[in-house]
Coordinates of C-alpha atoms (C1' of nucleotides) in Angstrom, one line a residue:
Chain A
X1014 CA 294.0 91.0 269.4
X1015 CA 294.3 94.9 269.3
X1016 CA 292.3 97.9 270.2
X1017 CA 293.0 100.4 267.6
X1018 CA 291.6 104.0 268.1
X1019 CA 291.9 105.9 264.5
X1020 CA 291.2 109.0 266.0
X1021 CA 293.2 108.8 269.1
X1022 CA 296.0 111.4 267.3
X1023 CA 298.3 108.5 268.1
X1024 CA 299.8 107.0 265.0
X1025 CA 299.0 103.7 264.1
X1026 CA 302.1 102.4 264.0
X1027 CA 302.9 103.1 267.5
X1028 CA 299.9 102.0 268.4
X1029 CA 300.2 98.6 267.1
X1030 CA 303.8 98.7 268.4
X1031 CA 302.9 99.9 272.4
X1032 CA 300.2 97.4 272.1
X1033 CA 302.4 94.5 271.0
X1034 CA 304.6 95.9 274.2
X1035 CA 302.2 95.7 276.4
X1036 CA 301.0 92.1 275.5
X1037 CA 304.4 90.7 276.0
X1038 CA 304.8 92.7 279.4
X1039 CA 301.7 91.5 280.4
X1040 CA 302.7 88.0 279.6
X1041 CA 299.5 87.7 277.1
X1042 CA 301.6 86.3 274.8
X1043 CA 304.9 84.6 275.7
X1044 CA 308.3 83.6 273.9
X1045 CA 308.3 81.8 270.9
X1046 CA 304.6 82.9 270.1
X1047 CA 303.9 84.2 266.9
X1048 CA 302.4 87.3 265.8
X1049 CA 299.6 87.6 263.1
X1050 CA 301.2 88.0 260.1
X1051 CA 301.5 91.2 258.9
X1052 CA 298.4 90.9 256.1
X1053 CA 296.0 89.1 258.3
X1054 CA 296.9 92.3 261.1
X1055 CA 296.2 94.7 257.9
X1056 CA 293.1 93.7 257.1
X1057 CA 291.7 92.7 260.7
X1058 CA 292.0 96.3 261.8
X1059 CA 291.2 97.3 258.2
X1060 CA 295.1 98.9 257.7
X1061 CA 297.6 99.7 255.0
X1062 CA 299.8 96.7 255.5
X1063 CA 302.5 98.9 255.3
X1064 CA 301.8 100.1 258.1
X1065 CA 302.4 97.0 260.0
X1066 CA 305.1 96.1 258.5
X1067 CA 306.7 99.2 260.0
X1068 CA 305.4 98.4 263.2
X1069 CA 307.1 94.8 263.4
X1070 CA 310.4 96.4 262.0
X1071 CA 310.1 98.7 265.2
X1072 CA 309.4 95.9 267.3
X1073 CA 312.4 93.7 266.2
X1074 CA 314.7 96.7 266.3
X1075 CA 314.1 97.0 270.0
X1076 CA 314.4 93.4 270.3
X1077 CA 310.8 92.1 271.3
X1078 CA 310.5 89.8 268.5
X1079 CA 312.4 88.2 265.4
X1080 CA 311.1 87.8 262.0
X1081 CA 312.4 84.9 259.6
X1082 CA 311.9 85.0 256.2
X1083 CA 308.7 83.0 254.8
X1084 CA 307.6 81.8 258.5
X1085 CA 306.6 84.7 260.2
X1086 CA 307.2 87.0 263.4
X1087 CA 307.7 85.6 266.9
X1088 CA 308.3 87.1 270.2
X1089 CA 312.0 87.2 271.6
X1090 CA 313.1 85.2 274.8
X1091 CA 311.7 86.7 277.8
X1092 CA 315.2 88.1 279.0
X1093 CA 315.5 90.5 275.9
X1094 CA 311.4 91.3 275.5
X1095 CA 312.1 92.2 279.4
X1096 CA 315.3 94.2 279.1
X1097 CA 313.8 96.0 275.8
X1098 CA 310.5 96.6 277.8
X1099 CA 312.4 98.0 281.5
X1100 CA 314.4 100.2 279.6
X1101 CA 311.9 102.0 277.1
X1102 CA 309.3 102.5 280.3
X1103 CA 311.8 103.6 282.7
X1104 CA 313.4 106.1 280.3
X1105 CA 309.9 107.3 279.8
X1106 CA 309.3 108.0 283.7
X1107 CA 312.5 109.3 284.0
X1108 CA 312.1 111.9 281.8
X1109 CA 308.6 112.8 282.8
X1110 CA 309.7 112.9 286.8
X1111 CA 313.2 114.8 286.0
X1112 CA 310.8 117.4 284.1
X1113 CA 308.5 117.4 287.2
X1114 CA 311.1 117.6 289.7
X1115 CA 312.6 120.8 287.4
X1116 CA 310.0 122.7 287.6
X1117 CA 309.7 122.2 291.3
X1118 CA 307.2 119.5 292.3
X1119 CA 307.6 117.8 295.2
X1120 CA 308.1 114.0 295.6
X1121 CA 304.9 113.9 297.0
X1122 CA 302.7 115.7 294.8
X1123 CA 304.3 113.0 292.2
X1124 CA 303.3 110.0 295.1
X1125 CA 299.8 111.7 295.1
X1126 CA 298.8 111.3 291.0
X1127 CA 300.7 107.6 291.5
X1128 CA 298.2 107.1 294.2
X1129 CA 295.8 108.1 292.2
X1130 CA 296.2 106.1 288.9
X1131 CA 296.6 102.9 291.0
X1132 CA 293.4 103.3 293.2
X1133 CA 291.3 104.4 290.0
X1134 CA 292.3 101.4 287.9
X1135 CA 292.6 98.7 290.9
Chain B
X672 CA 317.9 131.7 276.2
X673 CA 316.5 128.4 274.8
X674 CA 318.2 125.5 273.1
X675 CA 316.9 123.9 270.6
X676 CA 317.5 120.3 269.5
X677 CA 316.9 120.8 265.5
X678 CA 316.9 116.9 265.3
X679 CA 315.3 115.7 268.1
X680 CA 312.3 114.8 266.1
X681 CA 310.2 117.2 268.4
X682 CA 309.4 119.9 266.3
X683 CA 311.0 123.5 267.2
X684 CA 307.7 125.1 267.5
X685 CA 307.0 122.7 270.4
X686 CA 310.9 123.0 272.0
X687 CA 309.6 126.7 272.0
X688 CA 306.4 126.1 273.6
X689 CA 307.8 124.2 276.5
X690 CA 311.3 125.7 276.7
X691 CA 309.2 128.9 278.1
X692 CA 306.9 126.9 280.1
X693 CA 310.0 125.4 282.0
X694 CA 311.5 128.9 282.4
X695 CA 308.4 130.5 283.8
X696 CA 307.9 127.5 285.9
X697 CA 311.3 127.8 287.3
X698 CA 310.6 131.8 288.1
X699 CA 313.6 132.2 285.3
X700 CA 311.2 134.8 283.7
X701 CA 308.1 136.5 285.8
X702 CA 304.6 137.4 285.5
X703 CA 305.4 141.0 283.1
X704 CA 308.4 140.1 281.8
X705 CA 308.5 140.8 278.0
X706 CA 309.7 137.8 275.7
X707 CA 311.9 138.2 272.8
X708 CA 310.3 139.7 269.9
X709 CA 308.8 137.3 267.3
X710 CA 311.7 138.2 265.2
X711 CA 314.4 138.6 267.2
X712 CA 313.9 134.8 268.4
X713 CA 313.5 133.4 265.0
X714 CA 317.3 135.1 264.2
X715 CA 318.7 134.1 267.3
X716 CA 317.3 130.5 266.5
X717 CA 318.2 130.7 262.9
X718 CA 314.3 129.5 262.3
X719 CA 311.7 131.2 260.2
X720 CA 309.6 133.8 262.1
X721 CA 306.3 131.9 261.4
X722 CA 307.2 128.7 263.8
X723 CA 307.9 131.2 266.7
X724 CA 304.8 133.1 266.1
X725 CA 303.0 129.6 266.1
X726 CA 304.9 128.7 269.4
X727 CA 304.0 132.1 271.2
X728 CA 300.3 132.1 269.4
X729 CA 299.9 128.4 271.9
X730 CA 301.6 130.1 274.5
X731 CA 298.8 132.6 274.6
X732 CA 296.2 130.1 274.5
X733 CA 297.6 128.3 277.4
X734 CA 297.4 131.4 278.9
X735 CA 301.0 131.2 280.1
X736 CA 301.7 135.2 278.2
X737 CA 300.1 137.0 276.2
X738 CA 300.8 139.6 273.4
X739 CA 299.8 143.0 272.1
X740 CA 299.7 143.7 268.6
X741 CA 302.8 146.3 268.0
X742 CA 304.5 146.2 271.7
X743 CA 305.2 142.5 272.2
X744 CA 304.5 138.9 274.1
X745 CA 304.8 139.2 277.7
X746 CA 304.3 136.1 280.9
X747 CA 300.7 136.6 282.0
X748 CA 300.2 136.6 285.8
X749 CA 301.3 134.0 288.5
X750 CA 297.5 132.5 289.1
X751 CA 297.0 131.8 285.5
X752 CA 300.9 130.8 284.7
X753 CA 300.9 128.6 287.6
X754 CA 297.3 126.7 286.5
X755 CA 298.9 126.4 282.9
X756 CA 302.3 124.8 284.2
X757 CA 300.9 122.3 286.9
X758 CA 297.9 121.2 284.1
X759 CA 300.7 120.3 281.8
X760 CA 302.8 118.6 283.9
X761 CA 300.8 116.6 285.7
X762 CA 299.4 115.4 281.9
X763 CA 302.8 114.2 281.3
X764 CA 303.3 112.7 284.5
X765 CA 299.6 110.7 284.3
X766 CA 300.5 109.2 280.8
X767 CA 304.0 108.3 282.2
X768 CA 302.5 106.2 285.4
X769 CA 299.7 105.2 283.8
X770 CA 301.5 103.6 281.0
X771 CA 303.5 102.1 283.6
X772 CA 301.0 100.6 285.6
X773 CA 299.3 99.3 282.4
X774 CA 302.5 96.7 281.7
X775 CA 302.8 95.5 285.2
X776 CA 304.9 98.6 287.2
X777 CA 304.2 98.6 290.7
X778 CA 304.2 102.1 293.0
X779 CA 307.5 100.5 294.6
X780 CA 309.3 100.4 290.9
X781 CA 308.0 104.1 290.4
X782 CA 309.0 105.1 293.6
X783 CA 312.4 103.9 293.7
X784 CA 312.9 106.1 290.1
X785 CA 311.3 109.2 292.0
X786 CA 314.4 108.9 294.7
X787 CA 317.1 108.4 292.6
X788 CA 316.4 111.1 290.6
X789 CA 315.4 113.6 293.7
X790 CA 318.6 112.3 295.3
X791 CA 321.1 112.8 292.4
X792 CA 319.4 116.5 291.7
X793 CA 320.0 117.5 295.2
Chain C
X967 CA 280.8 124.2 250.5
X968 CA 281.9 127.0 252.1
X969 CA 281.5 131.0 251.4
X970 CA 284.2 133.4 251.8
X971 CA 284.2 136.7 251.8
X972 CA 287.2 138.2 251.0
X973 CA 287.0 141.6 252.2
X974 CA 285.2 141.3 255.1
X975 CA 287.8 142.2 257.5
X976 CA 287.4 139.0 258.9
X977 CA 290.3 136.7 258.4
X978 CA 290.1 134.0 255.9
X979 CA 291.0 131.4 258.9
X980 CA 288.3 132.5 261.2
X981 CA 285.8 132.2 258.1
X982 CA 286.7 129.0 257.6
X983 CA 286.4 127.9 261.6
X984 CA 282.9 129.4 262.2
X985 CA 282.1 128.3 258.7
X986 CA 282.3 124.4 259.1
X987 CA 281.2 124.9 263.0
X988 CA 277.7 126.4 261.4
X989 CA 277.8 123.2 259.0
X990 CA 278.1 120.9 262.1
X991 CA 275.5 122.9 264.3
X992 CA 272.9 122.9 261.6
X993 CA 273.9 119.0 260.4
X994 CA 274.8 119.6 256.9
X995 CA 277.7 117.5 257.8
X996 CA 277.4 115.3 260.5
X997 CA 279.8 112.6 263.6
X998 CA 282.5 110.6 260.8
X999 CA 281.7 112.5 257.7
X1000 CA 285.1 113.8 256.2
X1001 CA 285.7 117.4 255.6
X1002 CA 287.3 118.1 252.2
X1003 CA 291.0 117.3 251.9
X1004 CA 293.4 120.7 253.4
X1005 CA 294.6 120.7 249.6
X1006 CA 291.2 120.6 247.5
X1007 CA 289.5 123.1 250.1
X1008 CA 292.7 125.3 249.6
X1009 CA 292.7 125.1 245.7
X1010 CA 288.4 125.2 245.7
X1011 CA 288.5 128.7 247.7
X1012 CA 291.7 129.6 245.8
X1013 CA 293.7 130.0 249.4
X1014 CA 296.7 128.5 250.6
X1015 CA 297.1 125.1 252.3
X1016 CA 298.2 126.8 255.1
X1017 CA 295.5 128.8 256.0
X1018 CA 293.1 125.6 255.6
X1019 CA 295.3 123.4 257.6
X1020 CA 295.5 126.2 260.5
X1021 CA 291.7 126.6 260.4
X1022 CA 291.7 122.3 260.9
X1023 CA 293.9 123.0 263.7
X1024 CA 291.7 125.3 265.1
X1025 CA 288.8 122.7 264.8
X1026 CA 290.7 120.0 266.1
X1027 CA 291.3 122.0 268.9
X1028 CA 287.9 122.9 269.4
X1029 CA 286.7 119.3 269.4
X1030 CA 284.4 119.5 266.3
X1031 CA 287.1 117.6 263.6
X1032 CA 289.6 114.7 264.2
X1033 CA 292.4 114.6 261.6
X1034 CA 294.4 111.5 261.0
X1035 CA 297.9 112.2 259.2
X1036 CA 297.3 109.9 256.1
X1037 CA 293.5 109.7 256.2
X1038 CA 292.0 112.8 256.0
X1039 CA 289.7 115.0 258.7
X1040 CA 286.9 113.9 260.4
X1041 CA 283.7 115.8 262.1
X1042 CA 283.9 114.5 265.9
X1043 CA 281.2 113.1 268.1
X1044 CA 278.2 114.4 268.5
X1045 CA 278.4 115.1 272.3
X1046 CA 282.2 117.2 271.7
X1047 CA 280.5 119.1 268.8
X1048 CA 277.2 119.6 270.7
X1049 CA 279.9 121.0 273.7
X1050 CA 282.0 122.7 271.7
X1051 CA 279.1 124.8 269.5
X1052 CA 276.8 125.6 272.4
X1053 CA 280.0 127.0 274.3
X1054 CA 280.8 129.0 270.9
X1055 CA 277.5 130.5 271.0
X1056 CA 276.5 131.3 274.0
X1057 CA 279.9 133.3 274.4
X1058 CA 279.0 135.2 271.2
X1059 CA 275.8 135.8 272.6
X1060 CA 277.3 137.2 276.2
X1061 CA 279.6 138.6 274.9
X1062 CA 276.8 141.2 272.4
X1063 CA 274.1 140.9 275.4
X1064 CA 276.5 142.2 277.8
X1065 CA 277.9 145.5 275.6
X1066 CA 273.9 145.7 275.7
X1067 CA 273.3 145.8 278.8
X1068 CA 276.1 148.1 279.5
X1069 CA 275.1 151.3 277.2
X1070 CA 271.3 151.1 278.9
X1071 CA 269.4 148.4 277.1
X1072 CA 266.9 147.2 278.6
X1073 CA 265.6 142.8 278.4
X1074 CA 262.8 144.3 276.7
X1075 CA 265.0 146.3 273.7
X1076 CA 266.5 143.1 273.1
X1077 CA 263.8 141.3 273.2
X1078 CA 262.0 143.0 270.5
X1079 CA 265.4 142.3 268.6
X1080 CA 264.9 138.3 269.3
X1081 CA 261.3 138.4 268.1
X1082 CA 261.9 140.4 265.1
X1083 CA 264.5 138.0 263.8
X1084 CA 262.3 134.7 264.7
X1085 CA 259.5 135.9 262.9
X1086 CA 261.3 137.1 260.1
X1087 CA 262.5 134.0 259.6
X1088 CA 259.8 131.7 260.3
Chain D
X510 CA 288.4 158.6 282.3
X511 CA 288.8 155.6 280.3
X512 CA 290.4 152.1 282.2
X513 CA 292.3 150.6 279.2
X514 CA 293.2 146.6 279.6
X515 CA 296.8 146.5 278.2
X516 CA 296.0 142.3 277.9
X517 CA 292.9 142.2 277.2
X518 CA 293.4 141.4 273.2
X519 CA 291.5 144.1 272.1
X520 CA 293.4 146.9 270.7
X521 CA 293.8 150.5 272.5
X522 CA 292.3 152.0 270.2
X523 CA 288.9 150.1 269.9
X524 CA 289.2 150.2 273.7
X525 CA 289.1 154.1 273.4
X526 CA 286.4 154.3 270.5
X527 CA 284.1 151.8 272.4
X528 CA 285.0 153.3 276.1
X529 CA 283.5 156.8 274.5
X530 CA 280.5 155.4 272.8
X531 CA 279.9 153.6 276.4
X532 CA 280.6 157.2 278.2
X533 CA 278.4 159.5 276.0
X534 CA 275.4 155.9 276.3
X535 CA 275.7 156.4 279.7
X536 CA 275.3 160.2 279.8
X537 CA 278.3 160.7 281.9
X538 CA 279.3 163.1 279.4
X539 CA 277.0 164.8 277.2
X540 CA 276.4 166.7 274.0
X541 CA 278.7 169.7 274.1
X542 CA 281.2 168.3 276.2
X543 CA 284.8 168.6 275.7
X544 CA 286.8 165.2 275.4
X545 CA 290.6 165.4 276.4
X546 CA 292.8 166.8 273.4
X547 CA 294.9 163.7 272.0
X548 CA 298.2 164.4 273.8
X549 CA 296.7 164.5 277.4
X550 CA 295.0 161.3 277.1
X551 CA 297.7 159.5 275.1
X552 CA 300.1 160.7 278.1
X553 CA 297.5 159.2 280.7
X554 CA 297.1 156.2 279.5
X555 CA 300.9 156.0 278.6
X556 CA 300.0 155.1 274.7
X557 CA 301.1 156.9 271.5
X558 CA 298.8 159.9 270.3
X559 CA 298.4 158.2 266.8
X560 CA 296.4 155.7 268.7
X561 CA 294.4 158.2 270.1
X562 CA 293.9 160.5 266.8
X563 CA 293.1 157.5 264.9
X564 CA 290.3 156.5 267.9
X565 CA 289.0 160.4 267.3
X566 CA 288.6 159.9 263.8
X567 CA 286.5 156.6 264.0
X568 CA 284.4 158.9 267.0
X569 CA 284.0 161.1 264.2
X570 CA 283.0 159.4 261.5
X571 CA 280.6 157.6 263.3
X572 CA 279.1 160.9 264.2
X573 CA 279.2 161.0 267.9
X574 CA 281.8 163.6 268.4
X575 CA 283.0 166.4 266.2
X576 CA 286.4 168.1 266.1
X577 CA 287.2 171.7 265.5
X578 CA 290.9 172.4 264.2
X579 CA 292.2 174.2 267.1
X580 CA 289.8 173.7 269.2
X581 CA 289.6 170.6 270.4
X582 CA 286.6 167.3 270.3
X583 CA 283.6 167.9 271.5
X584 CA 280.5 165.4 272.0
X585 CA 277.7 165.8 268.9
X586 CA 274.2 166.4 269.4
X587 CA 272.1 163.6 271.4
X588 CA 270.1 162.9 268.5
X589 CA 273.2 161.9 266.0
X590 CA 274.6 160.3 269.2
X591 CA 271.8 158.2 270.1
X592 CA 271.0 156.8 266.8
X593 CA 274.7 156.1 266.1
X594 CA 275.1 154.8 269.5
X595 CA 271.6 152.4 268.9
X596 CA 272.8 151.3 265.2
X597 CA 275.9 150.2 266.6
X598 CA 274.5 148.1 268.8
X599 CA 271.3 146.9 267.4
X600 CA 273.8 145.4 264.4
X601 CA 275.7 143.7 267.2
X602 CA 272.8 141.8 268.3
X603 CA 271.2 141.3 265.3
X604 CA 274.2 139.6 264.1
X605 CA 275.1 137.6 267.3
X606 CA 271.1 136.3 267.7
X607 CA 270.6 135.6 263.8
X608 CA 273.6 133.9 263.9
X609 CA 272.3 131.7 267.6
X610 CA 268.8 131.1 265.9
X611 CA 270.2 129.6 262.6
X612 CA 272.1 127.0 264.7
X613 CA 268.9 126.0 266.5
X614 CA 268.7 128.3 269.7
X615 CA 265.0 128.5 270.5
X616 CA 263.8 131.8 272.3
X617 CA 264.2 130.7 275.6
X618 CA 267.9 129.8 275.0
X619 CA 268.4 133.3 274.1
X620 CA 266.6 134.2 277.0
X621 CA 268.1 132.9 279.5
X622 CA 271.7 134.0 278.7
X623 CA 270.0 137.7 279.2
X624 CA 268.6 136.6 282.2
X625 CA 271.7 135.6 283.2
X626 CA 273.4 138.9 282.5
X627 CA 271.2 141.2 284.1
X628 CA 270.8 139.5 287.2
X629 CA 274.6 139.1 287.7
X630 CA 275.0 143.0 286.4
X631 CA 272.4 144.7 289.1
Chain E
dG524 C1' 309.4 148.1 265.7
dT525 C1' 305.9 144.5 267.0
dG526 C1' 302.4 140.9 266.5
dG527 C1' 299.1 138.6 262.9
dT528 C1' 297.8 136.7 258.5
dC529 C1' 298.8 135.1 254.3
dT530 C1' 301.0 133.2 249.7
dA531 C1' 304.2 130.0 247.5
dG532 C1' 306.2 126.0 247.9
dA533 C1' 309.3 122.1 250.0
dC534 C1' 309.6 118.0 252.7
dC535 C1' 308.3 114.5 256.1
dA536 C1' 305.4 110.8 258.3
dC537 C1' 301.7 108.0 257.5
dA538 C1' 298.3 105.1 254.9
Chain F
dG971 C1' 296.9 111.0 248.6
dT972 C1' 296.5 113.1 253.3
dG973 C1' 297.8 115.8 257.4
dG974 C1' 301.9 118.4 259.7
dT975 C1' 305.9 121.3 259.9
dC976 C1' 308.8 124.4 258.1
dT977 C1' 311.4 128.1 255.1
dA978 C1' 311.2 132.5 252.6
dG979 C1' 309.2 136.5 252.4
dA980 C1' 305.1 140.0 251.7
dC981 C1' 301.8 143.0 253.8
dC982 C1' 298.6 144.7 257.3
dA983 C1' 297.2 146.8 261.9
dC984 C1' 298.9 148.9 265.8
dA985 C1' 302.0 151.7 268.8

DNA sequence: GTGGTCTAGACCACA
DNA sequence: GTGGTCTAGACCACA
């Protein structure tokens, strides 16, 4: 379900936690779904399951999913996972624009790497 | 001349790193200008001399200053500075949008952050 | 695993780095095998942790290792170590030729130097 | 006389030891020759006369100048000269191509790198 | 005084 | 257990 690169220098944690993100944002899996549980994760990607369990402690802290007790993890109604998901990745570009704009770019040199990214992956 | 977050979870040695990238970028210090010594930083910060000499040491390697054994650290010249700043920053700015794309952002919802933020700076 | 020389002038760090690069280049260790842990290497050569983990750094860096926090370190691909060692070398190599060629010796003086050393140690 | 390279990395005073040895290689001063007393040439190139003393010494005790209390330095014989001169440098390259061929480097590798140089130099 | 390297040892995040 | 960051402080080369 995910792609985990151990030698990416990204933690594994936040691996498995940006990739739950993205699933849910991508609408890959939906509300109500439920997540592996955190042992079958563990050993599919060959992982302490502490590990995991840290990630889906993240995951509900921001509100994406909710665990209960002895039936597992599912992901949150679509109006939280949404809200949760808008703010983190807007903060993110925020920040990495507001450095940009500090150090004097120009909007358009920021509309130029945009325009890049999109035509590379499209 | 820098502030430094001692609980941001970045670590001061990186604070360091891009608290003089921003103020060469922003022509708050220029090509020959002499940094604070080595020491002199660690007191003002109250931080052990060995994390600024770890931040200045990548500094160098960027090739955003350099240093002299027994006279100081000083900002190398604009051609090199200039290469430095724009490489990193358009690194942060690629992970941002791309990350963005990658859970469903369109150019229009990165766009419309670009102009707020250049608007409320201006 | 490793030799160091103590007195060599040469700083224990720098021993280290050139040290496991020489490993790599002549396949004594080779892509995913795991260098020795930052603490048994330190206590084995009777050196500080900190000096090992700053000579991993360095490696990392280079793009001949890959640490994971929690695993251990890692010798990369073979196409980043093959880039990395050949770049190494051949700007040792310019770096010697060039001093050379600048005090009056001729291709042919450092030729006889080349074939010395490959019959020698044929 | 001398160019120093205030950023180059390499201290002043190898710059002064090696800028010599490169002088008296090159013939453009000879045996018998007068070098600049310590306090003129610290006061051209703006650095402190230990630097330059110490610089003397190393001249000296590699045997291609001799000093005379009172006096002043003078360049040694061509014979002690040239054989310190060729040590020096054979060691250099000795080192730099034992150290290419025991990573695999065939002749021809070597080779070409020289090529390289001396084409680009004339 | 200034940068560079190192020892000794603590503490954290991660697995 | 493993890597990463940091404090405290010594010592060296260089200017």
């Amino acid at each position: 379900m995910l792609q985990i690169d151990y030698k990416s220098g990204v933690s594994i944690c936040d691996q498995v936690v940006n990739g739950f993100i993205r699933l849910i944002a991508m609408k890959v899996i939906n509300t109500g779904d439920s997540l592996p549980s955190v042992r079958s994760m563990a050993s599919n990607l060959s992982v302490n399951p502490n590990t995991i369990q840290k990630a889906y402690a993240i995951l509900e802290e921001k509100g994406v999913i909710y665990s209960i007790k002895g039936k597992g993890s599912f992901v949150a109604d679509s109006e939280k996972t949404n809200e949760a998901i808008i703010k983190n990745e807007t903060n993110n570009l925020k920040q990495a624009i507001l450095s940009a704009y500090q150090i004097g770019y120009k909007k358009e040199d920021i509309t130029e790497i945009i325009n890049a990214i999109y035509k590379k992956e499209e």
